[in-house]
Short mmCIF file of C-alpha atoms in Angstrom, two decimals:
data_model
loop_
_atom_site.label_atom_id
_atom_site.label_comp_id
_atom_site.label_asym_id
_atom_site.label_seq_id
_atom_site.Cartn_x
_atom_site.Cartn_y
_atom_site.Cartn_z
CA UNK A 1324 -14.73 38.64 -27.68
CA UNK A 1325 -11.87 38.22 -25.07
CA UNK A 1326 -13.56 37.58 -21.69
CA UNK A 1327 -11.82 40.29 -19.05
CA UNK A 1328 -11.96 39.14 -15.22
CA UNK A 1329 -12.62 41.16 -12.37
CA UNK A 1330 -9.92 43.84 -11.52
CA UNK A 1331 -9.58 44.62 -15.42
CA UNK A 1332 -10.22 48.13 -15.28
CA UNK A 1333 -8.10 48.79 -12.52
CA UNK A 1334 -5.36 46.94 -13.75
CA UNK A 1335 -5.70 49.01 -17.23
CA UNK A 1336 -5.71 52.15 -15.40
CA UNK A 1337 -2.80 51.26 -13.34
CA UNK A 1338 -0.77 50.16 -15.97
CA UNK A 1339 -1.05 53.18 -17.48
CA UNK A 1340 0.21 55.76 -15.14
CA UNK A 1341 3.29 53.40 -14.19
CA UNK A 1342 4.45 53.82 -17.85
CA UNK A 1343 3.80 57.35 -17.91
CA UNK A 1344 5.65 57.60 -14.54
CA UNK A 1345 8.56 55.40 -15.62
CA UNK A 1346 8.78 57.12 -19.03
CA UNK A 1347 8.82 60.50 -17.10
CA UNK A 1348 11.57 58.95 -14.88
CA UNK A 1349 13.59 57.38 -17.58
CA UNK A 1350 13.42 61.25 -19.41
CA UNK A 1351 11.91 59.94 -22.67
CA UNK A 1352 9.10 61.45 -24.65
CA UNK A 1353 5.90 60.31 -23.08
CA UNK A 1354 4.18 58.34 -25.88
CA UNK A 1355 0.40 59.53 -27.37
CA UNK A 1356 -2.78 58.71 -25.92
CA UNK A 1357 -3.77 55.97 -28.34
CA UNK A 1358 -1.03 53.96 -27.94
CA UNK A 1359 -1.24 54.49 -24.03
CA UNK A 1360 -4.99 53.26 -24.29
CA UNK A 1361 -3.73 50.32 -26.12
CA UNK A 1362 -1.67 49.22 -23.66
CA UNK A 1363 -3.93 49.64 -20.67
CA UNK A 1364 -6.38 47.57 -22.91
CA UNK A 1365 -3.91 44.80 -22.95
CA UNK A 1366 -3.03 45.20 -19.18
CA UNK A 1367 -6.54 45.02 -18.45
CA UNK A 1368 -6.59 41.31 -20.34
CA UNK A 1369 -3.50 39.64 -19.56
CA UNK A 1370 -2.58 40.50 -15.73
CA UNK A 1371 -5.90 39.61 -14.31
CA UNK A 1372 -5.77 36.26 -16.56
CA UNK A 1373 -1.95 35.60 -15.55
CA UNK A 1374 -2.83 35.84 -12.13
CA UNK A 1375 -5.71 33.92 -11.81
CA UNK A 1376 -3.67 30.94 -14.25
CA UNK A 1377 -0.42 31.17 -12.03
CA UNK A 1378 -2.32 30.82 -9.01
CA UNK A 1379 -4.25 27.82 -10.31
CA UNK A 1380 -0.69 26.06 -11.06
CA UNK A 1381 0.56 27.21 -7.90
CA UNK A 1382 -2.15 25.46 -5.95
CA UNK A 1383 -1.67 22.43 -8.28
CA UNK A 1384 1.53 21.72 -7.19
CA UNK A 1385 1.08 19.58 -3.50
CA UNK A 1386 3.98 20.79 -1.62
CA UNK A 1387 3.88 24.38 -1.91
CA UNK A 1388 2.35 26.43 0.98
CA UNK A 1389 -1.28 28.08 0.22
CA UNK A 1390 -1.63 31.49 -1.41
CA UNK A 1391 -2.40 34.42 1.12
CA UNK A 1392 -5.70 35.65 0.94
CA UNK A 1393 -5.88 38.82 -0.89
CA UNK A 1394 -8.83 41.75 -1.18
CA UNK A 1395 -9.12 44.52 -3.57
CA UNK A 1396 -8.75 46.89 -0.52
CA UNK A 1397 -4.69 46.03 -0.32
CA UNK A 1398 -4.24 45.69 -3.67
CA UNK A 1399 -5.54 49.58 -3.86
CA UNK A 1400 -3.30 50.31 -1.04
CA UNK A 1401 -0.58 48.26 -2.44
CA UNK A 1402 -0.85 50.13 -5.63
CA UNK A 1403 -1.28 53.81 -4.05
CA UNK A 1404 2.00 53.35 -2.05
CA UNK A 1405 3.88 52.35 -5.21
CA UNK A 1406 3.14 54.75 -7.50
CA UNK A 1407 3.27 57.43 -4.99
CA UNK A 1408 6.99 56.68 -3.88
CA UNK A 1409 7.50 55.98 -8.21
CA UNK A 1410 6.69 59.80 -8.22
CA UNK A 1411 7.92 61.23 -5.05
CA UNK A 1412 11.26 59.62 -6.20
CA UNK A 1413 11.67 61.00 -9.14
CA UNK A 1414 14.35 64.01 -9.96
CA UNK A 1415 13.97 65.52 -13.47
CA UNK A 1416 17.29 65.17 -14.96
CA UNK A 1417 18.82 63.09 -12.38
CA UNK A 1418 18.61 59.50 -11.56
CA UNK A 1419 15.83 58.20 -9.16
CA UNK A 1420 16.22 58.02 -5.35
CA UNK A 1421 14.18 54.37 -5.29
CA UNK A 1422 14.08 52.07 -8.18
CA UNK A 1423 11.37 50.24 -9.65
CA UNK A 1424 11.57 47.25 -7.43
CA UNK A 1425 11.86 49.57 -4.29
CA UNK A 1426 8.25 50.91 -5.16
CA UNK A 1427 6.97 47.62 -5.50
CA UNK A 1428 8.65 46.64 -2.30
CA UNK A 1429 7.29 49.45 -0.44
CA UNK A 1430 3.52 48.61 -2.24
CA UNK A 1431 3.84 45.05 -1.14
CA UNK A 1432 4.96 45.97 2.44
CA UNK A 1433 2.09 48.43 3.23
CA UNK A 1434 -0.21 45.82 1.54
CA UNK A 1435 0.14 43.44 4.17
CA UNK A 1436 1.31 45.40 6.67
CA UNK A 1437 -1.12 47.52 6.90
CA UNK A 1438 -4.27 45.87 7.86
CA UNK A 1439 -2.87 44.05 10.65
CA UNK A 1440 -1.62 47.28 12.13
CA UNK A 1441 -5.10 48.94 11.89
CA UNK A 1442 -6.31 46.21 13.51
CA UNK A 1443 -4.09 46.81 16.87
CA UNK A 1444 -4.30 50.40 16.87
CA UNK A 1445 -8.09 50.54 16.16
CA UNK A 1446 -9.09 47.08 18.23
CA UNK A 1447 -11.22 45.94 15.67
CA UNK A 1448 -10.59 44.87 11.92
CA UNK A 1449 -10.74 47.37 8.76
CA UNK A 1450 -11.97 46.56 5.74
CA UNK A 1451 -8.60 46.44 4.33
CA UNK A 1452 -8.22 43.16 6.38
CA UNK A 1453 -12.12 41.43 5.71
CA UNK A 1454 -12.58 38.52 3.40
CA UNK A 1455 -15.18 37.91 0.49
CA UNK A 1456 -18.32 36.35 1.89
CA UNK A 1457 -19.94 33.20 0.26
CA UNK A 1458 -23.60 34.28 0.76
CA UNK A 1459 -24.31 32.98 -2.37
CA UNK A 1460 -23.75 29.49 -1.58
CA UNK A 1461 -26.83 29.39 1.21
CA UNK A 1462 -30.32 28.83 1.02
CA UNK A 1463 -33.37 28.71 3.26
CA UNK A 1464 -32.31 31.43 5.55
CA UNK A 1465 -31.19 34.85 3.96
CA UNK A 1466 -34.91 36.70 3.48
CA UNK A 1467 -36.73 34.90 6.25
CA UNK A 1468 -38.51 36.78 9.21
CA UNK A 1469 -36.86 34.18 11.75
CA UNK A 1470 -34.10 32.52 9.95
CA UNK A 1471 -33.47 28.85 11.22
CA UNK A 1472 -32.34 26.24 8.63
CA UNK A 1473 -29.36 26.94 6.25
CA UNK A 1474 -27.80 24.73 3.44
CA UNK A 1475 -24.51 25.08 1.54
CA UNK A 1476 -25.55 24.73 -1.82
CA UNK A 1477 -21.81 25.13 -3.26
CA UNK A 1478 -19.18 22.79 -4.11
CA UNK A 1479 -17.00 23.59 -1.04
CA UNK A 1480 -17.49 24.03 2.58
CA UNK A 1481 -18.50 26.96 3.99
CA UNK A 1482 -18.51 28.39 7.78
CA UNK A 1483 -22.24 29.56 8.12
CA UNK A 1484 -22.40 32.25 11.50
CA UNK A 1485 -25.68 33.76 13.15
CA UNK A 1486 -24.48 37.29 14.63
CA UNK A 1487 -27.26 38.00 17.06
CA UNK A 1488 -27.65 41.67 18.79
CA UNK A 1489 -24.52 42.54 20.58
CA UNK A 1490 -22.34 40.25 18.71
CA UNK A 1491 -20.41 42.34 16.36
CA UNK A 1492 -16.67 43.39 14.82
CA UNK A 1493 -14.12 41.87 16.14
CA UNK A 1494 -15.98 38.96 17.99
CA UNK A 1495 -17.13 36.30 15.27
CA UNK A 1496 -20.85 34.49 15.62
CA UNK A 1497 -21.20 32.92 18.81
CA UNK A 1498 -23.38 30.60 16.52
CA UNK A 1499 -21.18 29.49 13.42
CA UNK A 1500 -21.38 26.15 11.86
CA UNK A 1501 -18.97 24.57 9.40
CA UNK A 1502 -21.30 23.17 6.57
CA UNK A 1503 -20.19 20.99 4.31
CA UNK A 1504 -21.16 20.80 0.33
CA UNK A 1505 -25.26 19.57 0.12
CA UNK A 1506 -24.98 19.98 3.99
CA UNK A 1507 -27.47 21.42 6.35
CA UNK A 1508 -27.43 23.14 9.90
CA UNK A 1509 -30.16 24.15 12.00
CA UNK A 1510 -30.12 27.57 14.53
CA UNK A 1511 -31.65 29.34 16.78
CA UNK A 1512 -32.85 33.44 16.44
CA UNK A 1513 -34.34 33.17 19.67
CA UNK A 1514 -36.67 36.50 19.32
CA UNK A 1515 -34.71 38.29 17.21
CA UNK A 1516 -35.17 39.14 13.61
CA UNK A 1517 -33.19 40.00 10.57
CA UNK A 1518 -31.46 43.29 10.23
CA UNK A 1519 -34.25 45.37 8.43
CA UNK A 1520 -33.78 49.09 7.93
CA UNK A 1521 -34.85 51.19 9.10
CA UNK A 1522 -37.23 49.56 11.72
CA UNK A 1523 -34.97 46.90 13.24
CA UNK A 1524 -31.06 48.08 13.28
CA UNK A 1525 -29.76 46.15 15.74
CA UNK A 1526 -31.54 42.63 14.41
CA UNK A 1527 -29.58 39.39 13.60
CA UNK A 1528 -27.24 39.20 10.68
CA UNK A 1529 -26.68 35.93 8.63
CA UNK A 1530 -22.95 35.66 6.64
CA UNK A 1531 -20.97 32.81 5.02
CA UNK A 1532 -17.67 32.82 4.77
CA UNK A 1533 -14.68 30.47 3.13
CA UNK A 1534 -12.97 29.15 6.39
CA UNK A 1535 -10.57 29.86 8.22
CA UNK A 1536 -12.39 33.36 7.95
CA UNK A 1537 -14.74 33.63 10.39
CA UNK A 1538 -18.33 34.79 10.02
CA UNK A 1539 -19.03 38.12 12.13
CA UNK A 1540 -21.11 41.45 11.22
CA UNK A 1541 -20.13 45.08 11.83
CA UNK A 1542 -22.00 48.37 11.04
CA UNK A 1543 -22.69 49.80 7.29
CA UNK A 1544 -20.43 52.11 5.85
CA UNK A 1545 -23.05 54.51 6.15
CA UNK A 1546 -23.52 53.47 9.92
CA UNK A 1547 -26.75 52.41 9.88
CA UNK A 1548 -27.70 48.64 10.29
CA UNK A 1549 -25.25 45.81 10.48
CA UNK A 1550 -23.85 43.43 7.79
CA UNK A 1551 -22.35 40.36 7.72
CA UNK A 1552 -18.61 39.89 6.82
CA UNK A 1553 -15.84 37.61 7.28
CA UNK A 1554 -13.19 38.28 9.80
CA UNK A 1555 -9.67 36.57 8.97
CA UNK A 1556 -8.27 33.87 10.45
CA UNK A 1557 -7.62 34.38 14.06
#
């Protein structure tokens, strides 16, 4: 069985309605739903996989500058903005106002645009601009009434933060450490205790992140209790 990554369904789904879109654009017949389901079946195997390949030989090769740090957020935003201008563009009959590229311009653009514009408008950062956290690579601390020791149990360092009460979105962890692999760190919770809902909302929040993202904590979606997540580099 072929092994399909993370972002497989999406990718499916969004191949899909660009070829309907383009079809509709380019006037031709749209085609039936079986073959349509075969080719978001193959989208969903082969774009995830050539991106995660490509980027592996791209960070291969010494000389060429790192890869931007990219979440699932932009690439949703990224991908609404395209195919919205793919079918606000389009004139039956006639030819297109923007071209394919132009969409993908335009999805690319708001992509990374975006977040960092949220960010100075709203004075704190969106989740369209967080990074993944790296929780899973700690131990001894995530669980414990007064959390104090912490060690990276992954292959690759990690910046470990302690948001106490107060410290939140955009301010990172006044107490972050950068851990290396095997590596252990030592803090101090004072007299404050883990975020437990609902009897302790405002307690301390523990978060890994990959640096340069920085370890901070800002309310739940559903705005009760904190969690921890990694602001971008500053």
């Amino acid at each position: 069985m072929p092994v399909f990554l993370d972002g497989a369904v999406f990718s499916g789904i969004l191949t899909i309605v660009i070829v309907i879109l383009q079809r509709a654009r380019a006037g031709r017949p749209s085609l039936s739903a079986w073959k349509l389901l075969a080719i978001g079946i193959v989208a969903a195997f082969v774009i995830p996989w050539a991106i995660k390949l490509s980027a592996m030989a791209w960070r291969e090769v010494p000389f060429l500058p790192a890869l931007p740090e990219v979440n699932f957020d932009q690439v949703f935003i990224g991908s609404f903005v395209a195919v919205l201008v793919l079918s606000l563009s389009h004139r039956p009959g006639k030819r297109p106002r923007v071209p394919l590229w132009g969409a993908l311009v335009a999805g690319l653009a708001f992509a990374f645009l975006l977040p960092p514009f949220l960010y100075l408008v709203s004075g704190s950062y969106q989740r369209s601009s967080l990074r993944a956290d790296l929780n899973h690579c700690t131990q001894g601390m995530t669980g414990e009434v007064q959390p104090r020791g912490v060690v990276n149990i992954c292959d690759e360092p990690i910046a470990v933060g302690l948001c106490m009460p107060g410290e939140t979105n955009p301010a990172p962890c006044d107490q972050t450490k950068i851990l290396e692999p095997g590596e252990s760190a030592t803090f101090d919770p004072g007299e404050a205790r883990l975020s437990s809902l609902p009897s302790n909302l405002n307690g301390l929040t523990v978060v890994a992140c990959r640096p340069p993202a920085r370890p901070s904590r800002m309310q739940t979606t559903m705005g009760r209790g904190y969690e921890g997540v990694c602001l971008p580099p500053a």
